[in-house]
Short mmCIF file of C-alpha atoms in Angstrom, two decimals:
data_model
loop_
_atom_site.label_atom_id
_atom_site.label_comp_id
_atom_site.label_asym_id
_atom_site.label_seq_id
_atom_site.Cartn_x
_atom_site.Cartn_y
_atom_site.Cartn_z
CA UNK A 96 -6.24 -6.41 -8.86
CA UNK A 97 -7.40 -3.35 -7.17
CA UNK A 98 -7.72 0.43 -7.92
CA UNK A 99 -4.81 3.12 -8.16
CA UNK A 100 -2.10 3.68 -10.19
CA UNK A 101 0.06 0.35 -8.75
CA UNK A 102 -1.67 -2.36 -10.41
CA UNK A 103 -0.81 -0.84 -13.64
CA UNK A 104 2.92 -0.42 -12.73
CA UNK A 105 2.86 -4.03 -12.71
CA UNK A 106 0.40 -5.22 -15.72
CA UNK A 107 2.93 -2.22 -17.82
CA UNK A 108 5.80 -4.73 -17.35
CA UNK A 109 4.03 -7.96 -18.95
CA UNK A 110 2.07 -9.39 -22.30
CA UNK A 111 -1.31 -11.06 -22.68
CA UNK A 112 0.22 -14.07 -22.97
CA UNK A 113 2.25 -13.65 -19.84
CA UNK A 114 -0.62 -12.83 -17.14
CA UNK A 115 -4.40 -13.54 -15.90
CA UNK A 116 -5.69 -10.23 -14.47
CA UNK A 117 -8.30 -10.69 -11.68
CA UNK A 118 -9.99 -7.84 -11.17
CA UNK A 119 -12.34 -7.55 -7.64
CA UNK A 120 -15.55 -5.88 -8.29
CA UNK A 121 -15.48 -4.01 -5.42
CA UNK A 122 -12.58 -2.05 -6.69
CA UNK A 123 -12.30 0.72 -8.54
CA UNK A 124 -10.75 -0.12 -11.86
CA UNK A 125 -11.01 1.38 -15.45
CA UNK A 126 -11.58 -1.30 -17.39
CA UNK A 127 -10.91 0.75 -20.89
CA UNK A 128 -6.95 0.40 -19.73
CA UNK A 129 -6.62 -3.55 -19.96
CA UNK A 130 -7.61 -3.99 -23.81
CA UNK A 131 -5.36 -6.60 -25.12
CA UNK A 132 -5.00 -8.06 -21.42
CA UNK A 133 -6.90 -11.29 -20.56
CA UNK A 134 -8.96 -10.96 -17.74
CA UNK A 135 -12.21 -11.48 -15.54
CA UNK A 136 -14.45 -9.41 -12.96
CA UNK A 137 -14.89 -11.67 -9.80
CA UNK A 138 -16.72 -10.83 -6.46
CA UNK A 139 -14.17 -11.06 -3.10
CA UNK A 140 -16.05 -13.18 -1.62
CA UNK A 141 -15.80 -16.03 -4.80
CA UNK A 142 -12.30 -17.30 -3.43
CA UNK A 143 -13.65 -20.76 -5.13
CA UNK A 144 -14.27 -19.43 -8.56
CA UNK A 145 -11.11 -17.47 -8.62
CA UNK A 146 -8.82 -20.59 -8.01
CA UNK A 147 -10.58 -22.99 -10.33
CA UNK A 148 -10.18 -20.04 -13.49
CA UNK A 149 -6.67 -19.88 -12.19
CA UNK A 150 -5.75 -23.49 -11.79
CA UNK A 151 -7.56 -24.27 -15.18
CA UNK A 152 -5.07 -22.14 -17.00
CA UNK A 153 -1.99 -23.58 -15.04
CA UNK A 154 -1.24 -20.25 -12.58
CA UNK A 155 1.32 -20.94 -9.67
CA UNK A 156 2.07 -17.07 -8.95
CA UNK A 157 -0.29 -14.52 -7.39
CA UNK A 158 0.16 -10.83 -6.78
CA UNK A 159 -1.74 -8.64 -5.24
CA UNK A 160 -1.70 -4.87 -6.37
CA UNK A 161 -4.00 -2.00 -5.97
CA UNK A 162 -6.47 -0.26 -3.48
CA UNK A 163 -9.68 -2.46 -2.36
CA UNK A 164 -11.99 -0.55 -0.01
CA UNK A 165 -13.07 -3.15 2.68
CA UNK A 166 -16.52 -4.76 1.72
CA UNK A 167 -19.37 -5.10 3.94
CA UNK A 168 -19.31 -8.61 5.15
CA UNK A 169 -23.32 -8.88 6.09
CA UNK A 170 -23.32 -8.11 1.86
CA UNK A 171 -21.19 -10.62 0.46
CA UNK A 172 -22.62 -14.00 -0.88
CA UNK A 173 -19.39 -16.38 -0.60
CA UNK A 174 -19.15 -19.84 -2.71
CA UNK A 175 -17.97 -22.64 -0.34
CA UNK A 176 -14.15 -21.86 -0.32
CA UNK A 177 -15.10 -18.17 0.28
CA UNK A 178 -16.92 -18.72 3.10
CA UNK A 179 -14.38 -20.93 4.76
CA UNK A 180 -11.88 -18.28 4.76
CA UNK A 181 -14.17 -15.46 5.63
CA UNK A 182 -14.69 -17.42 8.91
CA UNK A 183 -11.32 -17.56 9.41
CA UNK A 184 -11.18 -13.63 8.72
CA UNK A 185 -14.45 -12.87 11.00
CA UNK A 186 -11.76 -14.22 13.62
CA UNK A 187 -9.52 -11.80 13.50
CA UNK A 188 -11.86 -8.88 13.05
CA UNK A 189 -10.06 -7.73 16.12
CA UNK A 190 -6.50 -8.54 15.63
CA UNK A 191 -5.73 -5.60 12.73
CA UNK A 192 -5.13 -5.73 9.77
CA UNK A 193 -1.56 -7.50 9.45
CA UNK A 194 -2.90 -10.62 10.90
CA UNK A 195 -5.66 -10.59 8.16
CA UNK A 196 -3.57 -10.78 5.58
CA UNK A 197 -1.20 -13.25 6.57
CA UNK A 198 -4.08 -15.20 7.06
CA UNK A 199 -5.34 -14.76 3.49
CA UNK A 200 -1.40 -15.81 2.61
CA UNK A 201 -1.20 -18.93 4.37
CA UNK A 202 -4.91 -19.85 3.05
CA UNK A 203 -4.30 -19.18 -0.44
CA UNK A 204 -0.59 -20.73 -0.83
CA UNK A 205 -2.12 -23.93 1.39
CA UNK A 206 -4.29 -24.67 -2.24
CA UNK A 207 -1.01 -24.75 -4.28
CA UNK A 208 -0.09 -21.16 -5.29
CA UNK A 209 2.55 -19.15 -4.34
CA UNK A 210 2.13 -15.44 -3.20
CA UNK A 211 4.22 -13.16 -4.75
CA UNK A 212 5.17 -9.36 -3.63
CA UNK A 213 4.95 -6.48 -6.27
CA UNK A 214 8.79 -5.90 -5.75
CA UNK A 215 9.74 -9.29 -6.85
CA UNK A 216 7.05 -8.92 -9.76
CA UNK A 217 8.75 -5.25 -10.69
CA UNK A 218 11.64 -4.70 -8.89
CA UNK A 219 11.90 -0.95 -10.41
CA UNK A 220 9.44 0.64 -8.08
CA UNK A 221 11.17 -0.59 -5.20
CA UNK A 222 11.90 2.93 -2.87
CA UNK A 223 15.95 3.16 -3.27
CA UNK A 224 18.29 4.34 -0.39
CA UNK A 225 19.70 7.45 0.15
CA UNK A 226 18.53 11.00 -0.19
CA UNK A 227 16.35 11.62 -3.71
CA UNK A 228 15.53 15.16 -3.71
CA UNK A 229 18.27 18.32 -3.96
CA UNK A 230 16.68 19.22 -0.14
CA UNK A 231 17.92 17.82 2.21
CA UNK A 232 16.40 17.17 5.88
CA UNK A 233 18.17 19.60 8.58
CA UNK A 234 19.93 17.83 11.57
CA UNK A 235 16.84 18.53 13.20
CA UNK A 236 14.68 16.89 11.01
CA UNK A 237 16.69 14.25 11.00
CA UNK A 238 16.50 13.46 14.66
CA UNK A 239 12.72 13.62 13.67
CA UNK A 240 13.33 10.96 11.11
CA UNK A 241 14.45 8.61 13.79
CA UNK A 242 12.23 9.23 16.43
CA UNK A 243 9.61 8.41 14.62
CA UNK A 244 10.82 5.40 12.68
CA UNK A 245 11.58 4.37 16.92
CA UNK A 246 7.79 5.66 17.71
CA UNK A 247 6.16 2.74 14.46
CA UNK A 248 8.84 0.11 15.25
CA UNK A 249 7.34 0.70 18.64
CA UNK A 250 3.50 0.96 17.99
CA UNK A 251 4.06 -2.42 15.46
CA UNK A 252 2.56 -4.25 18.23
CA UNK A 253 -0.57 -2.72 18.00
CA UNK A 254 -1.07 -3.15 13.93
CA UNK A 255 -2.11 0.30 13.33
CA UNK A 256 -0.82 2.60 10.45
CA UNK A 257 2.39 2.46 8.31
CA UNK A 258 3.06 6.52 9.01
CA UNK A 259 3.42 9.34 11.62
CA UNK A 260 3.68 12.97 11.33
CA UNK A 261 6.18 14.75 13.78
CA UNK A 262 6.99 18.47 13.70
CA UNK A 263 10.31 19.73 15.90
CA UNK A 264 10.88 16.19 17.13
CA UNK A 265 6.65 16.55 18.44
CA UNK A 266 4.46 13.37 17.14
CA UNK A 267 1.63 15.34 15.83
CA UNK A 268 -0.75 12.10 14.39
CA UNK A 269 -0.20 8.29 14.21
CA UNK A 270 -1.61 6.78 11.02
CA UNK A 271 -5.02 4.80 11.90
CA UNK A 272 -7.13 3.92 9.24
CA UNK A 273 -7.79 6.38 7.54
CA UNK A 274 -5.12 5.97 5.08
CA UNK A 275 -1.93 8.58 4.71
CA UNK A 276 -3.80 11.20 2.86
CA UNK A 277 -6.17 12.00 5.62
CA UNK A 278 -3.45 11.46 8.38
CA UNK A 279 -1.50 14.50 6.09
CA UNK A 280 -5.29 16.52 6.28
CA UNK A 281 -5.81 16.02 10.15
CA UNK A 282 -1.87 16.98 10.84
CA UNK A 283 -2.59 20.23 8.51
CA UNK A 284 -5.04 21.50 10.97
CA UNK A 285 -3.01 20.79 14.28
CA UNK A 286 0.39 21.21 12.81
CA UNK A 287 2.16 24.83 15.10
CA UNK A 288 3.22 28.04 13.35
CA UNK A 289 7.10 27.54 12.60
CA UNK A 290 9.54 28.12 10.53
CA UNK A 291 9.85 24.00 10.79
CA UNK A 292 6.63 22.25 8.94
CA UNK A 293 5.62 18.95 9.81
CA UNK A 294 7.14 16.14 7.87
CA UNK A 295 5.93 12.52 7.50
CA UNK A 296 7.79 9.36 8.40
CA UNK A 297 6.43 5.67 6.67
CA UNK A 298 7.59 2.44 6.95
CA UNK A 299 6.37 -0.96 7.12
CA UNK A 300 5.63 -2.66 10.94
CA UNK A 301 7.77 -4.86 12.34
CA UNK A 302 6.90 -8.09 10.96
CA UNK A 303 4.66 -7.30 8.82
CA UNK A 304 4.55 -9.23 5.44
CA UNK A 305 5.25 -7.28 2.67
CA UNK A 306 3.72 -10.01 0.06
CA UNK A 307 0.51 -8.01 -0.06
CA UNK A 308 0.40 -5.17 1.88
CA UNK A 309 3.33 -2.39 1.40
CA UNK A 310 3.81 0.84 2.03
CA UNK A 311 3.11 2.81 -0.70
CA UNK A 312 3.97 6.60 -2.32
CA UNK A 313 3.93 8.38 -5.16
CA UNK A 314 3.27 11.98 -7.05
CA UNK A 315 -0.08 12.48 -5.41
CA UNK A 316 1.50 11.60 -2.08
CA UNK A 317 4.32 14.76 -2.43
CA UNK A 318 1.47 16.74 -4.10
CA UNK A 319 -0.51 16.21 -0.79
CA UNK A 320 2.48 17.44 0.77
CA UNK A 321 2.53 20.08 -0.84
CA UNK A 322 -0.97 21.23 -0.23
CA UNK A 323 -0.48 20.90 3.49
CA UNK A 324 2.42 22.71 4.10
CA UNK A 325 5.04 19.66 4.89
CA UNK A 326 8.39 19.88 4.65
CA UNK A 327 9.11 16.36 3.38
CA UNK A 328 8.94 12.79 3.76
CA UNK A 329 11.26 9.81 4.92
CA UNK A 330 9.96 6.25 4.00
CA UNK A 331 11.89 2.91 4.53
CA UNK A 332 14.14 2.11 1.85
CA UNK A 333 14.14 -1.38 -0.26
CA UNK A 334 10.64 -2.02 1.90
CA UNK A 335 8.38 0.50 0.14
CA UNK A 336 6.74 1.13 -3.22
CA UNK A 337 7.50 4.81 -4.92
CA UNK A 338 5.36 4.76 -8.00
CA UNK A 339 6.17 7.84 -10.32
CA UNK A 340 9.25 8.37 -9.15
CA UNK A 341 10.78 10.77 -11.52
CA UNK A 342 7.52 13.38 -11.62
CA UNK A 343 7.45 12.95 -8.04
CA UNK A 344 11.07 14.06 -7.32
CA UNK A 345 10.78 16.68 -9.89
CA UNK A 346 7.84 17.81 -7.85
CA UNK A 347 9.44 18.01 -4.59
CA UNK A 348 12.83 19.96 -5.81
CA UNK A 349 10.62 22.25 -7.83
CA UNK A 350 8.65 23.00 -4.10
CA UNK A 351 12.44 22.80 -1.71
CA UNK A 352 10.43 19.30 -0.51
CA UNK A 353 12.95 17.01 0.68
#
């Protein structure tokens, strides 16, 4: 378990009795919110410790929710298992960030468990098709909508960001990673004066494995749009995570945000 509002979603939908939380201590997480919840504070780097706690109380699924800043690896003190998959890791240092976590799949279901993604955990904040908001996207905006789904199918290759911001069918900034909210900040200051704002485009890479590592929005996310003068967001349907979905919509028609 990480930090954000996602890890909650999912601990919301189950009892005690039903779930072992582990909670990484280099995440941000309030612990005052999981009274009544079973659960332990473990270091990223004990892989070891975390598997015997989990195998001693019979766990087969795993799920991975919530926001983990990535730790300085010349600071962690790994136990044995750790440190065998932070080699494998310190491989791929170069490879993105895609290829690191389908590493940390394959290691972790290779000692008996089986990875689970938040949608199959909680099906509910699963992004639905079809248009959510009373505005809609002009045909223009639309054509923007495909382009740049075309221009992160095509940049997939290269394991960079999950989002792009176009404005009249121009690509104004590729996600790196810096995360979506500072892609929306850095388009804010190059974005043209027009009567067309900027909108954002996310969706997962091709191939990417959506056990851990999802695209993600939410309230904040449309608030942010908001703030920075966009004119509304596309995001892949049935491969994305919309947490607060009914304050977020409300949001957006309240601000003509499609």
């Amino acid at each position: 378990m990480g930090g954000g509002l996602l890890p909650f979603e999912v601990i919301s939908k189950y009892t005690n009795q039903d779930i072992f939380i582990v909670i990484l201590k280099e995440a941000e997480v309030d612990l005052s919110q999981l009274k009544g919840y079973q659960f332990e504070v473990i270091s990223f780097a004990k892989v070891g410790k975390i598997m015997k706690r989990m195998k001693s109380l019979n766990i087969k699924d795993v799920c991975f929710a919530g926001k983990v800043k990535k730790p300085v690896f010349s600071s962690l003190r790994p136990d044995i298992t750790g440190l065998f998959l932070l080699f494998k890791i310190l491989k791929l240092k170069h490879k993105g960030d895609d290829n690191v976590i389908k590493t940390i799949i394959s290691f972790i279901e290779s000692k008996g468990f089986d990875v689970k993604s938040v949608i199959e955990s909680t099906p509910n904040i699963q992004m639905k098709k079809g248009f959510l908001t009373k505005s809609l996207p002009t045909k223009q905006e639309e054509e923007s909508i495909k382009l740049g789904i075309d221009l992160l199918t095509a940049t997939s290759q290269f394991d960079v960001g999950q989002a792009c911001v176009l404005q009249e069918g121009v690509v104004i900034g590729i996600e790196g990673v810096e995360g979506t909210d500072e892609l929306l900040k850095r388009c804010s200051l190059m974005k043209y004066k027009s009567k067309n704002s900027p909108i954002l485009i996310k969706s997962p890479k091709e191939g990417q494995s959506l056990k851990i590592d999802m695209p993600v929005i939410g309230l904040e996310t449309i608030i942010k749009l908001k703030e920075y003068g966009f004119r509304g967001i596309a995001v892949k349907a049935e491969g994305s995570i919309f947490l607060q979905a009914e304050k977020a919509i409300e949001f957006a028609n309240e601000n003509n945000i499609f």
